[in-house]
Amino acid sequence: MQWQLRGDRPIYQQLVEILTEQIVSGQLAAGDKVPAVRELAAQAGVNPNTMQRALADMEREGLMYTNRTSGRYVTEDKEMIQKIREQIASDRIAEFLAGMSQLGFSEQEVYSLLEKRQGEGNKNGTEK
């Protein structure tokens, strides 16, 4: 797992984002057992209490659930995971378009650039 934490926002929020991305990308699949709090905290280099707070937030959101006898698991609700995945994608697209707008590009110009890039990938026999 990749844990790149920055000092600009609360650590537990960043942990929630990282774990959520791992779920929506399939690195942690629906129904998978989540490693123990101490193990995750050690991997991320954070205090176990901070990791516990992040996991508790994810449980409140419904992305994880606890089975009292065997630990914490990723939700099996694939529809919920897909909705969150699409929301993250939408947010990132909006951020990208805002950044391109700051550079002076219209949305149409951005689409043209993306189409051009797609065409270049097809010429080389690879998708970019």
mmCIF file with all atom_site columns, N, CA, C and O in Angstrom, residues 93-105 110:
data_model
loop_
_atom_site.group_PDB
_atom_site.id
_atom_site.type_symbol
_atom_site.label_atom_id
_atom_site.label_alt_id
_atom_site.label_comp_id
_atom_site.label_asym_id
_atom_site.label_entity_id
_atom_site.label_seq_id
_atom_site.pdbx_PDB_ins_code
_atom_site.Cartn_x
_atom_site.Cartn_y
_atom_site.Cartn_z
_atom_site.occupancy
_atom_site.B_iso_or_equiv
_atom_site.pdbx_formal_charge
_atom_site.auth_seq_id
_atom_site.auth_comp_id
_atom_site.auth_asym_id
_atom_site.auth_atom_id
_atom_site.pdbx_PDB_model_num
ATOM 1  N N  . ILE A 1 93  ? -12.035 15.139 -12.332 1.00 0.00 ? 93  ILE A N  1
ATOM 2  C CA . ILE A 1 93  ? -12.245 15.779 -13.633 1.00 0.00 ? 93  ILE A CA 1
ATOM 3  C C  . ILE A 1 93  ? -12.501 17.268 -13.442 1.00 0.00 ? 93  ILE A C  1
ATOM 4  O O  . ILE A 1 93  ? -11.943 18.107 -14.164 1.00 0.00 ? 93  ILE A O  1
ATOM 5  N N  . ALA A 1 94  ? -13.324 17.621 -12.458 1.00 0.00 ? 94  ALA A N  1
ATOM 6  C CA . ALA A 1 94  ? -13.616 19.028 -12.190 1.00 0.00 ? 94  ALA A CA 1
ATOM 7  C C  . ALA A 1 94  ? -12.344 19.781 -11.804 1.00 0.00 ? 94  ALA A C  1
ATOM 8  O O  . ALA A 1 94  ? -12.115 20.905 -12.267 1.00 0.00 ? 94  ALA A O  1
ATOM 9  N N  . GLU A 1 95  ? -11.494 19.162 -10.973 1.00 0.00 ? 95  GLU A N  1
ATOM 10 C CA . GLU A 1 95  ? -10.226 19.780 -10.587 1.00 0.00 ? 95  GLU A CA 1
ATOM 11 C C  . GLU A 1 95  ? -9.321  19.965 -11.802 1.00 0.00 ? 95  GLU A C  1
ATOM 12 O O  . GLU A 1 95  ? -8.694  21.010 -11.972 1.00 0.00 ? 95  GLU A O  1
ATOM 13 N N  . PHE A 1 96  ? -9.265  18.943 -12.663 1.00 0.00 ? 96  PHE A N  1
ATOM 14 C CA . PHE A 1 96  ? -8.449  19.011 -13.872 1.00 0.00 ? 96  PHE A CA 1
ATOM 15 C C  . PHE A 1 96  ? -8.927  20.132 -14.784 1.00 0.00 ? 96  PHE A C  1
ATOM 16 O O  . PHE A 1 96  ? -8.137  20.949 -15.260 1.00 0.00 ? 96  PHE A O  1
ATOM 17 N N  . LEU A 1 97  ? -10.246 20.195 -15.009 1.00 0.00 ? 97  LEU A N  1
ATOM 18 C CA . LEU A 1 97  ? -10.798 21.233 -15.883 1.00 0.00 ? 97  LEU A CA 1
ATOM 19 C C  . LEU A 1 97  ? -10.572 22.626 -15.305 1.00 0.00 ? 97  LEU A C  1
ATOM 20 O O  . LEU A 1 97  ? -10.269 23.566 -16.045 1.00 0.00 ? 97  LEU A O  1
ATOM 21 N N  . ALA A 1 98  ? -10.672 22.754 -13.987 1.00 0.00 ? 98  ALA A N  1
ATOM 22 C CA . ALA A 1 98  ? -10.416 24.050 -13.355 1.00 0.00 ? 98  ALA A CA 1
ATOM 23 C C  . ALA A 1 98  ? -8.955  24.457 -13.559 1.00 0.00 ? 98  ALA A C  1
ATOM 24 O O  . ALA A 1 98  ? -8.661  25.622 -13.867 1.00 0.00 ? 98  ALA A O  1
ATOM 25 N N  . GLY A 1 99  ? -8.045  23.523 -13.414 1.00 0.00 ? 99  GLY A N  1
ATOM 26 C CA . GLY A 1 99  ? -6.629  23.799 -13.629 1.00 0.00 ? 99  GLY A CA 1
ATOM 27 C C  . GLY A 1 99  ? -6.342  24.187 -15.071 1.00 0.00 ? 99  GLY A C  1
ATOM 28 O O  . GLY A 1 99  ? -5.571  25.109 -15.344 1.00 0.00 ? 99  GLY A O  1
ATOM 29 N N  . MET A 1 100 ? -6.975  23.496 -16.001 1.00 0.00 ? 100 MET A N  1
ATOM 30 C CA . MET A 1 100 ? -6.778  23.814 -17.424 1.00 0.00 ? 100 MET A CA 1
ATOM 31 C C  . MET A 1 100 ? -7.379  25.177 -17.740 1.00 0.00 ? 100 MET A C  1
ATOM 32 O O  . MET A 1 100 ? -6.822  25.937 -18.537 1.00 0.00 ? 100 MET A O  1
ATOM 33 N N  . SER A 1 101 ? -8.485  25.507 -17.106 1.00 0.00 ? 101 SER A N  1
ATOM 34 C CA . SER A 1 101 ? -9.109  26.819 -17.296 1.00 0.00 ? 101 SER A CA 1
ATOM 35 C C  . SER A 1 101 ? -8.167  27.921 -16.820 1.00 0.00 ? 101 SER A C  1
ATOM 36 O O  . SER A 1 101 ? -8.052  28.972 -17.452 1.00 0.00 ? 101 SER A O  1
ATOM 37 N N  . GLN A 1 102 ? -7.474  27.695 -15.712 1.00 0.00 ? 102 GLN A N  1
ATOM 38 C CA . GLN A 1 102 ? -6.511  28.665 -15.199 1.00 0.00 ? 102 GLN A CA 1
ATOM 39 C C  . GLN A 1 102 ? -5.362  28.879 -16.184 1.00 0.00 ? 102 GLN A C  1
ATOM 40 O O  . GLN A 1 102 ? -4.752  29.941 -16.209 1.00 0.00 ? 102 GLN A O  1
ATOM 41 N N  . LEU A 1 103 ? -5.100  27.859 -17.014 1.00 0.00 ? 103 LEU A N  1
ATOM 42 C CA . LEU A 1 103 ? -4.062  27.986 -18.034 1.00 0.00 ? 103 LEU A CA 1
ATOM 43 C C  . LEU A 1 103 ? -4.600  28.637 -19.303 1.00 0.00 ? 103 LEU A C  1
ATOM 44 O O  . LEU A 1 103 ? -3.869  28.827 -20.266 1.00 0.00 ? 103 LEU A O  1
ATOM 45 N N  . GLY A 1 104 ? -5.904  28.933 -19.310 1.00 0.00 ? 104 GLY A N  1
ATOM 46 C CA . GLY A 1 104 ? -6.500  29.618 -20.456 1.00 0.00 ? 104 GLY A CA 1
ATOM 47 C C  . GLY A 1 104 ? -7.167  28.710 -21.463 1.00 0.00 ? 104 GLY A C  1
ATOM 48 O O  . GLY A 1 104 ? -7.553  29.162 -22.544 1.00 0.00 ? 104 GLY A O  1
ATOM 49 N N  . PHE A 1 105 ? -7.332  27.427 -21.148 1.00 0.00 ? 105 PHE A N  1
ATOM 50 C CA . PHE A 1 105 ? -7.981  26.495 -22.061 1.00 0.00 ? 105 PHE A CA 1
ATOM 51 C C  . PHE A 1 105 ? -9.487  26.460 -21.821 1.00 0.00 ? 105 PHE A C  1
ATOM 52 O O  . PHE A 1 105 ? -9.930  26.425 -20.670 1.00 0.00 ? 105 PHE A O  1
ATOM 53 N N  . VAL A 1 110 ? -9.743  21.536 -24.222 1.00 0.00 ? 110 VAL A N  1
ATOM 54 C CA . VAL A 1 110 ? -9.282  20.404 -23.417 1.00 0.00 ? 110 VAL A CA 1
ATOM 55 C C  . VAL A 1 110 ? -9.729  19.098 -24.066 1.00 0.00 ? 110 VAL A C  1
ATOM 56 O O  . VAL A 1 110 ? -8.942  18.158 -24.201 1.00 0.00 ? 110 VAL A O  1
#
